[in-house]
PDB file of C-alpha atoms in Angstrom:
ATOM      1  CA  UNK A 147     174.484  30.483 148.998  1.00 93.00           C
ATOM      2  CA  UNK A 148     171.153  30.982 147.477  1.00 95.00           C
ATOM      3  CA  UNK A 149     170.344  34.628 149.020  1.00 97.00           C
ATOM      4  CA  UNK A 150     170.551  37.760 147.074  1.00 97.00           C
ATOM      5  CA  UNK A 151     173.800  38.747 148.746  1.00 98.00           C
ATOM      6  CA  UNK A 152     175.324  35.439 147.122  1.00 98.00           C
ATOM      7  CA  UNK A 153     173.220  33.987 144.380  1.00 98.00           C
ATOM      8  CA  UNK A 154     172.218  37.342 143.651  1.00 98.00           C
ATOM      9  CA  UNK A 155     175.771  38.671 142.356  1.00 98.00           C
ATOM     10  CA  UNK A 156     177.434  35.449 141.135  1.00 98.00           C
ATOM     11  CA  UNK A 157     174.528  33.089 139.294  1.00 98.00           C
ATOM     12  CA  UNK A 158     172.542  35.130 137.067  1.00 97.00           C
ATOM     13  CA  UNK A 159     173.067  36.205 133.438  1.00 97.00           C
ATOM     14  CA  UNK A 160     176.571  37.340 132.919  1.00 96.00           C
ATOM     15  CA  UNK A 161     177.830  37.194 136.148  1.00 97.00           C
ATOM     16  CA  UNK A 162     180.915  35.357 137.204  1.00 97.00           C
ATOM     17  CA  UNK A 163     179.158  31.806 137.900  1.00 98.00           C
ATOM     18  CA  UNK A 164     176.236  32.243 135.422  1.00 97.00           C
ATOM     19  CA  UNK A 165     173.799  29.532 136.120  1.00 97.00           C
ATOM     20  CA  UNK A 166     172.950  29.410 132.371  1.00 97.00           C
ATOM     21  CA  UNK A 167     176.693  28.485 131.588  1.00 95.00           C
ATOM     22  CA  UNK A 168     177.725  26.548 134.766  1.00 95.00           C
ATOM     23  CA  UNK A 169     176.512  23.397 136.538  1.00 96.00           C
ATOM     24  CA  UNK A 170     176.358  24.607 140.050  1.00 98.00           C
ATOM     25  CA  UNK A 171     176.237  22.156 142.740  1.00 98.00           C
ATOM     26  CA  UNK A 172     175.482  23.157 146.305  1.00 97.00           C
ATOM     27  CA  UNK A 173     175.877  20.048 148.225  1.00 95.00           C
ATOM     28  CA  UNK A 174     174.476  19.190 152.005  1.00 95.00           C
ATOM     29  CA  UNK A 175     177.348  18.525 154.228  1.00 95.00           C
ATOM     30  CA  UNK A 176     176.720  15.634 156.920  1.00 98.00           C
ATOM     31  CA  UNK A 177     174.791  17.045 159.869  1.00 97.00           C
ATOM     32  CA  UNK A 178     173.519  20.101 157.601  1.00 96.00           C
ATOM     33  CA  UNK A 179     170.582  21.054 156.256  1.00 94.00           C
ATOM     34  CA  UNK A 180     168.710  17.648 155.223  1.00 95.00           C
ATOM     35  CA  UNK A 181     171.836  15.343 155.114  1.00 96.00           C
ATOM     36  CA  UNK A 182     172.153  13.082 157.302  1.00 97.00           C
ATOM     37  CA  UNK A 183     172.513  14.446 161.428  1.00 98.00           C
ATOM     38  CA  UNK A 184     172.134  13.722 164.872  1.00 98.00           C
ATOM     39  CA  UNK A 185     168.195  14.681 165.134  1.00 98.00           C
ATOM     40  CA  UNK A 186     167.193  12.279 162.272  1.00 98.00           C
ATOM     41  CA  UNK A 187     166.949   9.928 165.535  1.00 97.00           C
ATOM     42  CA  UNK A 188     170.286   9.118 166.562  1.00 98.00           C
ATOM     43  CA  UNK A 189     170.738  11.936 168.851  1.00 98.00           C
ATOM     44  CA  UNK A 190     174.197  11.619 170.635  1.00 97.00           C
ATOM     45  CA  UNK A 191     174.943   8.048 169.086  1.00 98.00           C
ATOM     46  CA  UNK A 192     175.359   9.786 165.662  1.00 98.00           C
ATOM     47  CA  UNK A 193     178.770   8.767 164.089  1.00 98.00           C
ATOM     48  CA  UNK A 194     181.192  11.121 165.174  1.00 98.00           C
ATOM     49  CA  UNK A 195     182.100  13.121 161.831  1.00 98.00           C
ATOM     50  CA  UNK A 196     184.761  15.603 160.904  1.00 98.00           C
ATOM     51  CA  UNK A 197     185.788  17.575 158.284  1.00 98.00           C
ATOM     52  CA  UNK A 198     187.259  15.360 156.099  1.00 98.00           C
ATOM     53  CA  UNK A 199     184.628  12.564 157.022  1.00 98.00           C
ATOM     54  CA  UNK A 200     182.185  15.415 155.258  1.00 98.00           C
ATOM     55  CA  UNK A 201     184.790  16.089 152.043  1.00 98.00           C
ATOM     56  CA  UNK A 202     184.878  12.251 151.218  1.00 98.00           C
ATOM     57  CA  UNK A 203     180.967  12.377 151.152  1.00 97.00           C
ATOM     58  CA  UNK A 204     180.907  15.171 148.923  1.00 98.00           C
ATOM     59  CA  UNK A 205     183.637  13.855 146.505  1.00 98.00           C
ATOM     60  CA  UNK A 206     181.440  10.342 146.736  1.00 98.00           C
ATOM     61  CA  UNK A 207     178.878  12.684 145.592  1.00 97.00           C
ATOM     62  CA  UNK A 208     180.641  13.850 142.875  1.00 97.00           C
ATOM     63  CA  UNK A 209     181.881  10.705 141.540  1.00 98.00           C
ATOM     64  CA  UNK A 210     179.798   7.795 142.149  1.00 98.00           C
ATOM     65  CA  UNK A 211     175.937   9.961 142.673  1.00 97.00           C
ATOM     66  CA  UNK A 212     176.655  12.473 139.616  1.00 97.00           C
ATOM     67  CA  UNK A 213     178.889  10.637 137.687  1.00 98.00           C
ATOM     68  CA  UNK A 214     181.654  13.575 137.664  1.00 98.00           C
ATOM     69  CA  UNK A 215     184.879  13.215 136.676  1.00 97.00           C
ATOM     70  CA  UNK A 216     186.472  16.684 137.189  1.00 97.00           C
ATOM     71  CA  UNK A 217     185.273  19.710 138.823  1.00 98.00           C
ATOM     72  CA  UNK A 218     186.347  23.519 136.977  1.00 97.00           C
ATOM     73  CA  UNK A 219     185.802  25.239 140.431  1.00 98.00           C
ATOM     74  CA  UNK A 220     185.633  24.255 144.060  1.00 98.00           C
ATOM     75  CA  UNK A 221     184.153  27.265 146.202  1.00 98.00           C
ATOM     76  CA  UNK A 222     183.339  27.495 149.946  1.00 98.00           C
ATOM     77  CA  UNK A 223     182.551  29.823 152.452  1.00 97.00           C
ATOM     78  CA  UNK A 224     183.939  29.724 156.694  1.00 98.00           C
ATOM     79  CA  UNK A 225     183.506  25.930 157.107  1.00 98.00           C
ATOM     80  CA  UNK A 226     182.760  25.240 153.740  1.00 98.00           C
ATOM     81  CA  UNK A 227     186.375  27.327 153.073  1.00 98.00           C
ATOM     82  CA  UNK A 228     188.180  24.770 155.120  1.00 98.00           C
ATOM     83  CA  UNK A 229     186.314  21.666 153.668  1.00 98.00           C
ATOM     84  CA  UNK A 230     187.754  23.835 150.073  1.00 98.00           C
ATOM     85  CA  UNK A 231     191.535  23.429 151.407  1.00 98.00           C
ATOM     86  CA  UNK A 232     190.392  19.672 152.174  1.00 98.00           C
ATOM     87  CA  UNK A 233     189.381  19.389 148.814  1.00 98.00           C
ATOM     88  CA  UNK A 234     192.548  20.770 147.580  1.00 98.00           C
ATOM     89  CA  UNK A 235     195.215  18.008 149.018  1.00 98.00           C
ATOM     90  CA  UNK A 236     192.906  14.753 149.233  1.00 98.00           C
ATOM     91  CA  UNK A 237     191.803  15.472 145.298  1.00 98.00           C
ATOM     92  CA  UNK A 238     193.871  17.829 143.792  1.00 98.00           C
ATOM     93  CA  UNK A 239     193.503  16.867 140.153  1.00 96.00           C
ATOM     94  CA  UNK A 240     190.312  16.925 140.508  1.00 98.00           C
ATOM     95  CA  UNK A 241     188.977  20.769 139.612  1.00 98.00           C
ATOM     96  CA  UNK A 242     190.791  23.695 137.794  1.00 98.00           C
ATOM     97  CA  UNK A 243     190.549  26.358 140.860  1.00 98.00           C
ATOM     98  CA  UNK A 244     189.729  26.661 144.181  1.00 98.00           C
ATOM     99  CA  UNK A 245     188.622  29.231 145.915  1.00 98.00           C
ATOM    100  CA  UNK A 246     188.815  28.601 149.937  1.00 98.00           C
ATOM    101  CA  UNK A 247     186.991  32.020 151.913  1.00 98.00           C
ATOM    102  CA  UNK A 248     186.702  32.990 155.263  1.00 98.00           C
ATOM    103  CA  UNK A 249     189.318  30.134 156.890  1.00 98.00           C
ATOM    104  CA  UNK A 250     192.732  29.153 157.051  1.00 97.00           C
ATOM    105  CA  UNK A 251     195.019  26.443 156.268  1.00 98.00           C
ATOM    106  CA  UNK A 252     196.373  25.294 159.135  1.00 97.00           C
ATOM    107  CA  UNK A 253     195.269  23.688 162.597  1.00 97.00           C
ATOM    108  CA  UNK A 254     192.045  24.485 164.273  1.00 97.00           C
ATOM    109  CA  UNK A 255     193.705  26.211 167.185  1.00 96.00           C
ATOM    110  CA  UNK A 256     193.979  29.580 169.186  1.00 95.00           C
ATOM    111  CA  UNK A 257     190.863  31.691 169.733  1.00 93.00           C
ATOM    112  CA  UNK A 258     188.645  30.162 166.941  1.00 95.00           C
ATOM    113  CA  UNK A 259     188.834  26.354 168.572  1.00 97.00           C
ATOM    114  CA  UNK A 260     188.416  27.474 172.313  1.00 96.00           C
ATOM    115  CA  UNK A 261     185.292  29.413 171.329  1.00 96.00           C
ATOM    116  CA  UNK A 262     184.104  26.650 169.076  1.00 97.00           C
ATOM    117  CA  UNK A 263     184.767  24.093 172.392  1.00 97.00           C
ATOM    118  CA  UNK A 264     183.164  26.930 174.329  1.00 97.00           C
ATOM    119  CA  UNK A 265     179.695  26.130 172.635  1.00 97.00           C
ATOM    120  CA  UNK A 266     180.577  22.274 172.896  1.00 98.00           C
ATOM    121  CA  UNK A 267     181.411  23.102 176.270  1.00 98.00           C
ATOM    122  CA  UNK A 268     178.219  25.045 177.077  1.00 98.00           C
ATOM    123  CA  UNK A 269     175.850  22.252 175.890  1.00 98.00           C
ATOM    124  CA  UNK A 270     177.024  18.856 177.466  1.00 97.00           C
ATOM    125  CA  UNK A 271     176.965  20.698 180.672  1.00 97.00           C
ATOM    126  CA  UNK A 272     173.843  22.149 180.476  1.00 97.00           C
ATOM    127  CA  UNK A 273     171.762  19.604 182.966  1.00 97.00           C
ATOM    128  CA  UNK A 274     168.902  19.731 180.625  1.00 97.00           C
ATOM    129  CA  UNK A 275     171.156  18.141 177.939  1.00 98.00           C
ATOM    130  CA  UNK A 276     170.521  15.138 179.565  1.00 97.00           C
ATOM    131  CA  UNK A 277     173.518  13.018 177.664  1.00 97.00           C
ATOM    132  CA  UNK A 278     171.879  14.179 174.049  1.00 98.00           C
ATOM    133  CA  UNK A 279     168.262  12.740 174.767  1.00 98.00           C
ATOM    134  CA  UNK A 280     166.138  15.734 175.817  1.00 98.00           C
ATOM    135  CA  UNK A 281     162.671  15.886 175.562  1.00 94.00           C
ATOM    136  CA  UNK A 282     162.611  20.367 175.419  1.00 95.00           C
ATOM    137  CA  UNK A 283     165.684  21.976 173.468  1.00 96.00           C
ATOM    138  CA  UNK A 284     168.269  22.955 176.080  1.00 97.00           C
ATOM    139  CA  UNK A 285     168.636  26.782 175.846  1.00 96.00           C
ATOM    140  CA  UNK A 286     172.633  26.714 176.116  1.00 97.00           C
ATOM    141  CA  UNK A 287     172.737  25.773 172.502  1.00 97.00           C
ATOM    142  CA  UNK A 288     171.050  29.696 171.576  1.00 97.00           C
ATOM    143  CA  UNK A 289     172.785  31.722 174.255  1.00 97.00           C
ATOM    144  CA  UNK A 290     176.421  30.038 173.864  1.00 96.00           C
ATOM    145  CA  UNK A 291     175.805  30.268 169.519  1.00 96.00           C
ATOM    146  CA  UNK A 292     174.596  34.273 170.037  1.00 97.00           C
ATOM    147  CA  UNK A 293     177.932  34.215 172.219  1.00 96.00           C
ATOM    148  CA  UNK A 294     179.684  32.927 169.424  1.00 95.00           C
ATOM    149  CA  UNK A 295     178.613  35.095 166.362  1.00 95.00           C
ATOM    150  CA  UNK A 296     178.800  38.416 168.254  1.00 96.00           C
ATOM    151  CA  UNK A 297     182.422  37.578 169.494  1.00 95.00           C
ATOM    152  CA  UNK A 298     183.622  36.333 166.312  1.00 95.00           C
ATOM    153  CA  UNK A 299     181.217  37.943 163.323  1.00 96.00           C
ATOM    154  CA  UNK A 300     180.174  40.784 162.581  1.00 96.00           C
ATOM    155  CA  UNK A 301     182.952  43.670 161.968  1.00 96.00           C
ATOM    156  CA  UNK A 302     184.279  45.723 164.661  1.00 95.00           C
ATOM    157  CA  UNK A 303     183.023  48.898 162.702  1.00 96.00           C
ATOM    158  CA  UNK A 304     179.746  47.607 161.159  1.00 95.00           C
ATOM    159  CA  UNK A 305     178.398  46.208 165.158  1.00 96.00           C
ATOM    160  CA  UNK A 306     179.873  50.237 166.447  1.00 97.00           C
ATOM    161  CA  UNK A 307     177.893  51.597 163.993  1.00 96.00           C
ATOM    162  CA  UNK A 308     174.654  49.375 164.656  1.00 96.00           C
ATOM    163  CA  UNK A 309     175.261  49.581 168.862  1.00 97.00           C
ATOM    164  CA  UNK A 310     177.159  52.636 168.902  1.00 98.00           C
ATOM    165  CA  UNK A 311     174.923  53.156 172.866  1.00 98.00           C
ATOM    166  CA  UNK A 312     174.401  50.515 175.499  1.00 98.00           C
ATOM    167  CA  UNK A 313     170.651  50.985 174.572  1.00 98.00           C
ATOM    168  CA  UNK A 314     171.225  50.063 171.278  1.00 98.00           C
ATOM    169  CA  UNK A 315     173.596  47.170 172.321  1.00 98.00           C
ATOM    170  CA  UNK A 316     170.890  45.501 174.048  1.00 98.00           C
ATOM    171  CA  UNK A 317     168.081  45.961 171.715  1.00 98.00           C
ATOM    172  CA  UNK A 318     170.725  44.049 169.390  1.00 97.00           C
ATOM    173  CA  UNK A 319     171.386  41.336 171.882  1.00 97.00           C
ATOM    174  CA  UNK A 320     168.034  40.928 173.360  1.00 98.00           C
ATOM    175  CA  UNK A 321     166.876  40.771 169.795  1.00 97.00           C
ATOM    176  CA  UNK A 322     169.244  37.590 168.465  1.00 97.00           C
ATOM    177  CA  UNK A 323     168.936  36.047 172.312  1.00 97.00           C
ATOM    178  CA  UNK A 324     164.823  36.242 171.555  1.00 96.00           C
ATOM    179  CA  UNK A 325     164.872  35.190 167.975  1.00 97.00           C
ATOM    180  CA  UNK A 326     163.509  31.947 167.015  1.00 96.00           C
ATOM    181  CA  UNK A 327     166.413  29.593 166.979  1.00 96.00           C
ATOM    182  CA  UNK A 328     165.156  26.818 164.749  1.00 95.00           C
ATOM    183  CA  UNK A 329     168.614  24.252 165.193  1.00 97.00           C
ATOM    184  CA  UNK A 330     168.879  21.111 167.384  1.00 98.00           C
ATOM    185  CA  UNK A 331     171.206  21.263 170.184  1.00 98.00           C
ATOM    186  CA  UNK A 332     172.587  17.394 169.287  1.00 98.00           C
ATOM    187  CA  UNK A 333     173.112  18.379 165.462  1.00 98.00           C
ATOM    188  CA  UNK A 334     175.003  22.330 167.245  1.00 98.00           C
ATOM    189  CA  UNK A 335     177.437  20.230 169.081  1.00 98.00           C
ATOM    190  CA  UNK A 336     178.371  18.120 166.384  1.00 98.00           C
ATOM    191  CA  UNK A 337     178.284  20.874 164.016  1.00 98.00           C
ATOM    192  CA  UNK A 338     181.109  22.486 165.799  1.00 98.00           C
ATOM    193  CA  UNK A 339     182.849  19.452 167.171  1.00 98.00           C
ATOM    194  CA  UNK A 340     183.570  18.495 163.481  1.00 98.00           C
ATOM    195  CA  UNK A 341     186.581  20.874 163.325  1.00 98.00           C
ATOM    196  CA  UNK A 342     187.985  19.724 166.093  1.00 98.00           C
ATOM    197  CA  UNK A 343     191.131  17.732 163.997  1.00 98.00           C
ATOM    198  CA  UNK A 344     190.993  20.436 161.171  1.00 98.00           C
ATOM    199  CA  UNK A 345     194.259  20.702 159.218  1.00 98.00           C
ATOM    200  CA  UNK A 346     195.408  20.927 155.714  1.00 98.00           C
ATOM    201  CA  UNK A 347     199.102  22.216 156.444  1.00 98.00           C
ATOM    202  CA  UNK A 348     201.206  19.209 156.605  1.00 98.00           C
ATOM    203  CA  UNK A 349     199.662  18.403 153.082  1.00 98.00           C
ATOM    204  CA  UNK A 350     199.793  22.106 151.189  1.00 98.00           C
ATOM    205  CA  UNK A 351     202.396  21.086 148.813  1.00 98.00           C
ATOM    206  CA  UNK A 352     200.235  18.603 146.877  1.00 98.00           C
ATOM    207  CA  UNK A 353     197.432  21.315 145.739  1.00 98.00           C
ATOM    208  CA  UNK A 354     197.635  21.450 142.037  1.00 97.00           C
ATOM    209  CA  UNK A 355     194.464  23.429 141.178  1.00 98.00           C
ATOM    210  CA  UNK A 356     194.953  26.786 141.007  1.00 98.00           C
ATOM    211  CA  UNK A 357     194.300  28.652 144.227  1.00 98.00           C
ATOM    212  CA  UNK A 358     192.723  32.243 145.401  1.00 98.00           C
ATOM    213  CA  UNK A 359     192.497  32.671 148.777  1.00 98.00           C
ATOM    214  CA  UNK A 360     189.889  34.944 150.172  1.00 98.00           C
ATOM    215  CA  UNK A 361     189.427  36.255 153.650  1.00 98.00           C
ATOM    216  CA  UNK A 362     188.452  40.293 155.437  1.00 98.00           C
ATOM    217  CA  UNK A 363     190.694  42.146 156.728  1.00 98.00           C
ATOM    218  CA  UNK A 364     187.977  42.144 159.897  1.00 97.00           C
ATOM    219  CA  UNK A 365     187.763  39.046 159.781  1.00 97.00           C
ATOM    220  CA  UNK A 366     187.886  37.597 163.821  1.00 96.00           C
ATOM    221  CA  UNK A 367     187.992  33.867 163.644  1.00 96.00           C
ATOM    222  CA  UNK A 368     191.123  34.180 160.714  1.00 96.00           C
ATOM    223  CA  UNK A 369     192.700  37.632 162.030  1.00 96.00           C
ATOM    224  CA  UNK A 370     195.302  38.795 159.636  1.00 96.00           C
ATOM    225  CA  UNK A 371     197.661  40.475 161.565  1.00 96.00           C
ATOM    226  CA  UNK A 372     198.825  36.613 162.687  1.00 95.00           C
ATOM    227  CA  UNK A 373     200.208  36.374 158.899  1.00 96.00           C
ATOM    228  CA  UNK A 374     198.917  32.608 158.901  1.00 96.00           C
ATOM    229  CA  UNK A 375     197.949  32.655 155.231  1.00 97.00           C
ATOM    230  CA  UNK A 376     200.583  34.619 153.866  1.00 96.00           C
ATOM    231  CA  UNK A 377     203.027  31.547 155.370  1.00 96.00           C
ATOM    232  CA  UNK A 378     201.190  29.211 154.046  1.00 97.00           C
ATOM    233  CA  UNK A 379     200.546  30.552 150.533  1.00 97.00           C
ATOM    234  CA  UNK A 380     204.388  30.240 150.024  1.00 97.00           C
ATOM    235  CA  UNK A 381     203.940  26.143 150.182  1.00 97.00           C
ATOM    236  CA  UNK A 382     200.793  26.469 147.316  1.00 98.00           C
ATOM    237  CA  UNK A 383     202.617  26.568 143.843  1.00 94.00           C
ATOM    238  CA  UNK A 384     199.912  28.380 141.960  1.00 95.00           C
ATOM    239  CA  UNK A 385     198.126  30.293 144.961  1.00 97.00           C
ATOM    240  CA  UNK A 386     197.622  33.544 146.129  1.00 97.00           C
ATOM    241  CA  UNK A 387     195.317  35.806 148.412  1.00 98.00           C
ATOM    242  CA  UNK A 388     192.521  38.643 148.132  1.00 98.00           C
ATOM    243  CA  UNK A 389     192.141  40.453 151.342  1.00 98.00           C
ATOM    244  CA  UNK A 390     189.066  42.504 151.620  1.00 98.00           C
ATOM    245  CA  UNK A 391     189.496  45.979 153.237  1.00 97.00           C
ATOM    246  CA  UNK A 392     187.694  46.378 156.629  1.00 97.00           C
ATOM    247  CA  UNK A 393     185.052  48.624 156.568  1.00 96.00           C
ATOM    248  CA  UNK A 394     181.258  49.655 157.859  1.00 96.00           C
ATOM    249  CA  UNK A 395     179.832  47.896 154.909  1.00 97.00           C
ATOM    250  CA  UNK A 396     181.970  44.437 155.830  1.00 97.00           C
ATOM    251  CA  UNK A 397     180.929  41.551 158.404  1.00 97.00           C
ATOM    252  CA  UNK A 398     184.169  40.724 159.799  1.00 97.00           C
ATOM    253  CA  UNK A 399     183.476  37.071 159.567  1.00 97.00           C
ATOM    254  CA  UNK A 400     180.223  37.185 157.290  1.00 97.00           C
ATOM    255  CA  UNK A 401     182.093  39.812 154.957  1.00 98.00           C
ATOM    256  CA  UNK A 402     183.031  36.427 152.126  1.00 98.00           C
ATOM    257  CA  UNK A 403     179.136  35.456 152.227  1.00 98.00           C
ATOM    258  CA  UNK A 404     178.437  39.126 150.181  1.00 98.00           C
ATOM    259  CA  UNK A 405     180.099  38.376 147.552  1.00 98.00           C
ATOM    260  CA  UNK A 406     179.776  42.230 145.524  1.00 98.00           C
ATOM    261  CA  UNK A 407     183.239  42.679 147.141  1.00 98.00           C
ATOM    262  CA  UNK A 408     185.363  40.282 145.551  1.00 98.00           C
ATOM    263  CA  UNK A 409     183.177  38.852 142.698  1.00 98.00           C
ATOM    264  CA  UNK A 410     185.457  40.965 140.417  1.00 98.00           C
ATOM    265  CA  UNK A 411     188.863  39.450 141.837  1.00 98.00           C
ATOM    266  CA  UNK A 412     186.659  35.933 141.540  1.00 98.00           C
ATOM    267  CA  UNK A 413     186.178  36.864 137.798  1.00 97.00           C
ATOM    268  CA  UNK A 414     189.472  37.866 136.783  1.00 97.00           C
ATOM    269  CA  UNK A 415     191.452  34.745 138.168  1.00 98.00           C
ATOM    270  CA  UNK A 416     188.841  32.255 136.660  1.00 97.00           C
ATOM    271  CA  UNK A 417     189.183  33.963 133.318  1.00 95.00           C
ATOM    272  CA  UNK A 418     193.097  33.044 133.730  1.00 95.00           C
ATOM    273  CA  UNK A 419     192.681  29.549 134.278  1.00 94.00           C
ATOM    274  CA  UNK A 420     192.616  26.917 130.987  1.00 87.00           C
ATOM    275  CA  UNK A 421     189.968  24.024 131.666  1.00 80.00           C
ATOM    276  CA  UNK A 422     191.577  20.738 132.518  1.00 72.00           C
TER     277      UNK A 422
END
């Protein structure tokens, strides 16, 4: 959230979340970045988190490490999207708006979970896993998470256009399969295995904040042809969705994390919304 694509169109002078105005807080979720995680020294007897084991932490955060007592805008991208719907029903008078990207709010289930259990999958029975205490990084953890982001990220038009020849296609795939892959294959698995009990839905009705959902059109873990979030929405009193147009400019999945195409919606809704 700190790249040019991000940071670059929302935080500076005059933009939507200008730093100079706002008090922006971009937390480290448990077993991300330099929270807490499995390679600290743990390895595979690291506490089994989820989602919502992550959400307390951050409202803990909030409340008892900054001293916070309400929150004008709760924003999150893919998993940080779902830990935003989280947000919504365990504290929802807690912020003015949220803004939950890139996810949905229902069930890990369908395509998304059995690729997510896929790279899970991939790692505990890779022999070199060794039960989590491996002395040389077992490769599954690259090739299943390169499996991973080229079937679900990406944009069916933007990857055409970069592989539009089998030559091509391999330079792409030889290139991410080659790349320096600087994670841990303990903190992966647990990374993934967080969303395992993902779900929001039986709880929808108690979001008071007002809501904007945004997600792509192209977008291949949260397809919108399955009509999930337009369901949903219905059981959000003051919600509603932006859905990005697919096109060779989006990501599919990584479309939310450039935020030039819906910092204007982003604008307009928070400019509608009285601070609590």
């Amino acid at each position: 959230m700190l790249s040019p694509a991000f940071a670059g169109e929302l935080f500076g002078p005059g933009q939507p979340l200008d730093a100079s105005k706002y008090y922006i807080i971009l937390p480290d979720s448990i077993g991300h970045g330099k929270s807490a995680k499995p390679s600290d020294g743990l390895r595979a007897k690291f506490p089994r988190y989820n989602y919502d084991d992550m959400v307390d932490a951050q409202y803990r955060l909030m409340t008892e490490g900054l001293g916070l007592r309400h929150l004008r805008l709760v924003l999150g991208n893919s998993m940080g999207g779902m830990h935003t719907w989280i947000w919504g029903v365990k504290y929802p008078d807690f912020m003015d708006a949220l803004v939950p990207m890139a996810s949905q709010p229902t069930e890990m289930s369908s395509r998304n979970w059995m690729m997510r259990r896929l790279i899970i999958d991939s790692i505990r029975n890779d022999p070199d896993w060794n039960n989590g205490n491996y002395t040389a990084q077992p490769h599954s953890a690259q090739v299943a998470s390169v499996f991973y982001g080229i079937a679900t990220a990406g944009g069916t038009l933007a990857l055409q256009k970069m592989a539009p020849t089998r030559e091509a296609a391999d330079k792409l795939l030889d290139g991410r399969l080659t790349a320096p892959f600087p994670l841990d294959a303990n903190d992966v698995l647990y990374m993934w295995d967080a969303s395992r009990d993902y779900n929001p839905a039986p709880r929808l009705e108690r979001i008071e904040a007002a809501l904007l959902a945004i997600n792509s059109a192209d977008d291949e873990r949260n397809p919108p042809e399955l009509a999930i979030m337009e369901r949903e929405l219905k059981r959000v009193r003051n919600g509603r969705m932006y859905l990005i147009p697919a096109s060779e400019e989006t990501r599919g999945h990584g479309t939310t994390a450039m935020a030039k195409f819906w910092k204007r919606q982003l604008e307009e809704f928070l400019q509608k919304i009285p601070a609590g």
